[in-house]
Short mmCIF file of C-alpha atoms in Angstrom, two decimals:
data_model
loop_
_atom_site.label_atom_id
_atom_site.label_comp_id
_atom_site.label_asym_id
_atom_site.label_seq_id
_atom_site.Cartn_x
_atom_site.Cartn_y
_atom_site.Cartn_z
CA MET A 1 0.00 0.00 0.00
CA SER A 2 0.96 3.63 -0.44
CA ASP A 3 3.15 5.39 2.10
CA TYR A 4 0.93 8.47 1.71
CA PHE A 5 -0.70 7.84 5.09
CA ASN A 6 2.55 7.48 7.03
CA GLY A 7 2.58 9.84 9.99
CA LYS A 8 -0.95 11.08 9.32
CA SER A 9 -4.10 11.34 11.40
CA VAL A 10 -6.98 9.93 9.36
CA LEU A 11 -10.60 10.54 10.38
CA ILE A 12 -13.07 8.04 8.91
CA THR A 13 -16.84 8.33 9.33
CA GLY A 14 -19.00 5.26 8.87
CA ALA A 15 -15.97 3.32 10.08
CA ALA A 16 -17.79 0.33 11.59
CA SER A 17 -18.73 -1.34 8.31
CA GLY A 18 -18.40 -1.35 4.53
CA ILE A 19 -15.95 0.99 2.84
CA GLY A 20 -15.08 2.84 6.05
CA LYS A 21 -14.13 -0.34 7.90
CA ARG A 22 -12.03 -1.76 5.07
CA PHE A 23 -10.35 1.59 4.43
CA ALA A 24 -9.18 1.69 8.05
CA GLU A 25 -7.95 -1.91 7.85
CA MET A 26 -6.14 -1.47 4.55
CA ILE A 27 -4.17 1.63 5.58
CA SER A 28 -3.48 0.32 9.10
CA GLY A 29 -0.01 -0.86 8.09
CA SER A 30 1.11 2.76 7.62
CA LYS A 31 3.85 4.00 9.93
CA ASN A 32 3.02 6.33 12.84
CA LEU A 33 -0.64 6.30 11.85
CA THR A 34 -3.48 7.69 13.95
CA LEU A 35 -6.93 6.36 13.05
CA ILE A 36 -9.91 8.40 14.20
CA LEU A 37 -12.91 6.13 13.76
CA TRP A 38 -16.43 7.53 14.02
CA ASP A 39 -19.64 5.57 13.62
CA ARG A 40 -23.02 5.53 15.26
CA ASN A 41 -22.38 1.88 16.21
CA PRO A 42 -19.62 2.24 18.85
CA ASP A 43 -19.88 -1.40 19.97
CA THR A 44 -19.00 -2.56 16.46
CA LEU A 45 -16.02 -0.19 16.41
CA ILE A 46 -14.76 -1.88 19.58
CA GLU A 47 -15.24 -5.33 18.04
CA ASN A 48 -13.39 -4.26 14.90
CA ARG A 49 -10.37 -3.17 16.94
CA ALA A 50 -9.12 -6.77 16.84
CA SER A 51 -8.55 -6.52 13.08
CA LEU A 52 -6.17 -3.57 13.45
CA PRO A 53 -2.48 -3.72 14.42
CA ASP A 54 -1.62 -3.06 18.06
CA ASP A 55 0.85 -0.30 17.18
CA VAL A 56 -1.74 1.92 15.48
CA ARG A 57 -3.02 4.77 17.61
CA ILE A 58 -6.80 4.55 17.54
CA ILE A 59 -9.28 7.16 18.71
CA SER A 60 -12.78 5.74 18.31
CA ARG A 61 -16.10 7.22 19.30
CA GLY A 62 -19.77 6.66 18.67
CA VAL A 63 -20.82 9.60 16.49
CA ASP A 64 -24.11 10.14 14.68
CA VAL A 65 -23.16 12.51 11.87
CA SER A 66 -26.83 13.43 11.40
CA ASP A 67 -26.73 15.03 14.88
CA ARG A 68 -24.84 18.31 14.65
CA SER A 69 -24.36 18.59 18.41
CA ASP A 70 -22.86 15.08 18.52
CA VAL A 71 -20.41 15.94 15.73
CA GLU A 72 -19.46 19.17 17.52
CA ALA A 73 -18.86 17.29 20.78
CA ALA A 74 -16.66 14.72 19.05
CA ALA A 75 -14.66 17.52 17.39
CA ARG A 76 -14.14 19.23 20.75
CA GLU A 77 -12.75 15.99 22.16
CA LEU A 78 -10.17 15.89 19.37
CA ASP A 79 -9.31 19.53 20.08
CA GLU A 80 -8.61 18.58 23.70
CA LEU A 81 -6.28 15.86 22.43
CA GLN A 82 -4.67 18.44 20.11
CA VAL A 83 -5.45 16.27 17.10
CA VAL A 84 -6.36 17.86 13.78
CA PRO A 85 -7.04 15.29 11.04
CA ASP A 86 -4.66 15.29 8.09
CA VAL A 87 -7.17 13.31 6.04
CA ILE A 88 -10.95 13.20 6.43
CA VAL A 89 -12.71 10.29 4.71
CA ASN A 90 -16.50 10.71 4.75
CA CYS A 91 -18.00 7.25 4.31
CA ALA A 92 -21.11 7.38 6.51
CA GLY A 93 -24.24 6.79 4.46
CA ILE A 94 -27.69 5.22 4.27
CA VAL A 95 -30.15 4.31 1.52
CA VAL A 96 -33.89 3.71 1.95
CA GLY A 97 -34.63 2.11 -1.42
CA LYS A 98 -38.29 3.16 -1.79
CA MET A 99 -40.26 5.22 -4.26
CA PHE A 100 -40.25 8.86 -3.14
CA HIS A 101 -43.91 8.87 -2.07
CA GLU A 102 -43.18 5.87 0.16
CA HIS A 103 -40.48 7.73 2.11
CA THR A 104 -41.46 9.05 5.51
CA LEU A 105 -40.41 12.58 6.40
CA GLU A 106 -37.89 11.01 8.77
CA ASP A 107 -36.48 8.85 5.93
CA THR A 108 -35.90 11.95 3.83
CA GLN A 109 -34.37 13.99 6.64
CA ASN A 110 -32.06 11.20 7.82
CA THR A 111 -30.81 10.44 4.30
CA MET A 112 -29.98 14.07 3.53
CA GLN A 113 -28.40 14.71 6.93
CA ILE A 114 -26.26 11.56 7.05
CA ASN A 115 -25.21 11.49 3.40
CA ALA A 116 -24.73 15.20 2.74
CA LEU A 117 -25.04 17.56 5.72
CA GLY A 118 -23.14 15.25 8.05
CA SER A 119 -20.13 15.22 5.77
CA MET A 120 -20.25 19.01 5.48
CA TRP A 121 -20.43 19.46 9.25
CA VAL A 122 -17.47 17.15 9.84
CA VAL A 123 -15.29 19.02 7.35
CA GLN A 124 -16.48 22.44 8.49
CA LEU A 125 -15.38 21.80 12.06
CA PHE A 126 -11.77 21.07 11.05
CA LEU A 127 -11.25 23.01 7.83
CA GLU A 128 -10.02 26.30 9.29
CA LYS A 129 -7.42 24.47 11.38
CA MET A 130 -6.32 22.53 8.29
CA ILE A 131 -6.04 25.78 6.33
CA THR A 132 -3.99 27.38 9.11
CA ARG A 133 -1.70 24.34 9.07
CA GLY A 134 -1.42 24.56 5.29
CA THR A 135 -2.10 20.88 4.57
CA GLY A 136 -5.04 18.51 4.51
CA HIS A 137 -7.07 16.16 2.37
CA VAL A 138 -10.87 15.82 2.25
CA VAL A 139 -12.28 12.65 0.69
CA ASN A 140 -16.03 12.45 0.11
CA LEU A 141 -17.78 9.24 -0.87
CA ALA A 142 -20.42 10.16 -3.45
CA SER A 143 -22.06 7.79 -5.95
CA ALA A 144 -22.78 7.33 -9.63
CA SER A 145 -26.38 8.09 -8.62
CA GLY A 146 -25.14 11.66 -8.26
CA TYR A 147 -24.90 11.65 -12.07
CA ILE A 148 -28.18 9.95 -12.95
CA GLY A 149 -31.66 9.68 -11.46
CA ASN A 150 -33.00 6.23 -10.66
CA PRO A 151 -36.32 4.86 -9.38
CA ARG A 152 -36.22 4.01 -5.65
CA MET A 153 -33.18 6.24 -5.19
CA SER A 154 -34.64 9.75 -5.39
CA VAL A 155 -33.51 11.02 -1.98
CA TYR A 156 -30.28 9.03 -2.02
CA ALA A 157 -29.50 10.45 -5.47
CA ALA A 158 -30.31 13.96 -4.25
CA SER A 159 -27.91 13.54 -1.34
CA LYS A 160 -25.12 12.33 -3.62
CA TRP A 161 -25.71 15.10 -6.17
CA ALA A 162 -25.25 17.45 -3.22
CA VAL A 163 -21.99 15.75 -2.22
CA ILE A 164 -20.59 16.03 -5.76
CA GLY A 165 -21.54 19.70 -6.10
CA TRP A 166 -20.21 20.61 -2.68
CA SER A 167 -16.98 18.67 -3.14
CA GLU A 168 -16.27 20.25 -6.52
CA SER A 169 -16.96 23.74 -5.20
CA LEU A 170 -14.85 23.14 -2.09
CA ARG A 171 -11.97 21.89 -4.22
CA LEU A 172 -12.07 25.04 -6.35
CA GLU A 173 -12.26 27.28 -3.28
CA MET A 174 -9.26 25.61 -1.68
CA LYS A 175 -7.33 25.89 -4.93
CA LYS A 176 -8.27 29.54 -5.46
CA LEU A 177 -7.22 30.44 -1.92
CA LYS A 178 -3.99 28.40 -2.23
CA THR A 179 -4.67 26.63 1.05
CA GLY A 180 -2.80 23.39 0.35
CA ILE A 181 -6.01 21.43 0.99
CA GLU A 182 -6.78 18.60 -1.46
CA VAL A 183 -10.33 17.42 -2.18
CA THR A 184 -11.12 14.05 -3.72
CA THR A 185 -14.61 12.92 -4.71
CA VAL A 186 -15.18 9.17 -4.92
CA ILE A 187 -17.91 8.24 -7.43
CA PRO A 188 -18.58 4.49 -7.57
CA SER A 189 -21.50 2.44 -8.83
CA TYR A 190 -22.95 -0.30 -6.61
CA ILE A 191 -20.48 -1.84 -4.15
CA LYS A 192 -20.80 -5.20 -2.38
CA THR A 193 -20.88 -3.81 1.15
CA GLY A 194 -24.32 -5.12 2.11
CA MET A 195 -25.79 -1.66 1.77
CA PHE A 196 -27.13 -2.49 -1.70
CA ASP A 197 -27.96 -6.16 -1.28
CA GLY A 198 -30.42 -7.38 -3.88
CA VAL A 199 -29.63 -4.84 -6.60
CA LYS A 200 -29.26 -5.98 -10.19
CA PRO A 201 -26.22 -4.24 -11.68
CA PRO A 202 -26.75 -2.43 -15.00
CA LEU A 203 -25.19 -3.73 -18.19
CA MET A 204 -21.44 -2.94 -18.37
CA VAL A 205 -21.49 -1.75 -14.75
CA PRO A 206 -20.54 -4.76 -12.61
CA LEU A 207 -20.88 -4.84 -8.84
CA LEU A 208 -17.67 -3.63 -7.25
CA GLU A 209 -15.88 -5.67 -4.63
CA THR A 210 -15.25 -3.69 -1.43
CA ASP A 211 -11.50 -4.35 -1.42
CA GLN A 212 -11.27 -3.44 -5.09
CA MET A 213 -12.92 -0.08 -4.44
CA VAL A 214 -10.83 0.68 -1.37
CA GLU A 215 -7.64 -0.11 -3.28
CA ARG A 216 -8.72 2.36 -5.98
CA MET A 217 -9.43 4.94 -3.30
CA ILE A 218 -6.06 4.53 -1.62
CA LYS A 219 -4.24 4.77 -4.94
CA GLY A 220 -6.25 7.78 -6.11
CA ILE A 221 -5.98 9.65 -2.81
CA SER A 222 -2.24 9.06 -2.74
CA LYS A 223 -2.02 10.58 -6.22
CA ARG A 224 -4.20 13.49 -5.07
CA LYS A 225 -6.79 12.84 -7.76
CA ASN A 226 -9.80 15.15 -7.94
CA LYS A 227 -12.14 12.26 -8.76
CA ILE A 228 -12.07 8.51 -8.38
CA GLN A 229 -14.72 6.92 -10.62
CA ALA A 230 -15.45 3.21 -10.89
CA PRO A 231 -16.10 1.11 -12.81
CA PHE A 232 -14.83 2.61 -16.06
CA MET A 233 -18.31 3.18 -17.53
CA VAL A 234 -19.23 5.63 -14.76
CA ARG A 235 -16.98 8.36 -16.11
CA PHE A 236 -18.92 8.43 -19.39
CA VAL A 237 -22.37 8.97 -17.87
CA PRO A 238 -22.23 12.81 -17.79
CA LEU A 239 -21.01 12.87 -21.41
CA ILE A 240 -23.74 10.51 -22.63
CA LYS A 241 -26.39 12.55 -20.81
CA ALA A 242 -25.08 15.74 -22.40
CA LEU A 243 -25.06 14.29 -25.93
CA LEU A 244 -28.41 12.48 -25.97
CA PRO A 245 -31.88 14.05 -25.80
CA ALA A 246 -33.61 13.24 -22.50
CA GLY A 247 -35.98 10.71 -24.07
CA ALA A 248 -33.17 8.90 -25.86
CA PHE A 249 -31.05 8.80 -22.71
CA ASP A 250 -33.97 7.37 -20.72
CA TRP A 251 -34.45 4.67 -23.34
CA VAL A 252 -30.76 3.70 -23.32
CA ALA A 253 -30.46 3.82 -19.52
CA GLY A 254 -33.74 2.04 -18.90
CA ASN A 255 -34.14 -0.44 -21.75
CA VAL A 256 -30.58 -1.14 -22.88
CA LEU A 257 -28.45 -0.76 -19.76
CA GLY A 258 -31.15 -1.64 -17.23
CA VAL A 259 -30.23 1.19 -14.86
CA TYR A 260 -33.83 2.05 -14.04
CA ARG A 261 -34.59 -1.56 -13.04
CA SER A 262 -31.50 -2.03 -10.89
CA MET A 263 -33.24 -1.30 -7.57
CA ASP A 264 -36.39 -3.33 -8.22
CA SER A 265 -35.16 -6.26 -6.12
CA PHE A 266 -33.29 -4.16 -3.53
CA SER A 267 -33.20 -5.64 -0.02
CA GLY A 268 -30.15 -3.96 1.54
CA ARG A 269 -29.66 -2.69 5.05
CA ARG A 270 -30.79 0.80 5.98
CA GLN A 271 -27.45 2.00 7.22
CA GLY A 272 -23.86 1.44 6.26
CA GLY A 273 -20.56 2.84 5.06
#
């Protein structure tokens, strides 16, 4: 693995499962590493400790990123420890998997707060300190659904569109102000984390293995890439949408690629990384 994380403090949200858990495990061989693991399932974080090397400094805490006061309290605790993350990896996320009219108001609020606002709050609480230091890296886990609408994913897609727009704008701001802060947006299709159990992957867009995606993330982050898109077909979606009339794109996405049927058999868990 890359030596990019040597000597760094890495904050990971959604660290108890899925991408967040494997990311922590796969960089845990880095030298002088501090892992800051946040998840709203603190008991699972404790159980996962056994999979991490004994010489890694670990600061774990139960944090619900949809609760602003909880995020603020967790950030204050890090301040008391005089720890400012070098890398923030926002992995916390949920998906409901219903038609929009079947969502409860709570479903909609929780999805937007966990997937979008929570990530913003986490970064906002550390960004000025990172700017003062002159270094830092923000990594936001978005989704290919941030490029394309999909039945049973309306609120999830909205949250990921928000993540992509915010991440891109933040990257440009940090560049314009010459802060030294890097921003990487991760844009994958469906990943085998359990979060999307039951989905039928579209044509030419295979389900991604968790380790495969994390390896791509580690490599891309180390190279300071602006975007990490996977699989290969994902990067062409914006271009195809721009070139085709809306009706033609719907026909290709729905009837040829099967995108609009991909969630019909969805059975995944409600929360995950």
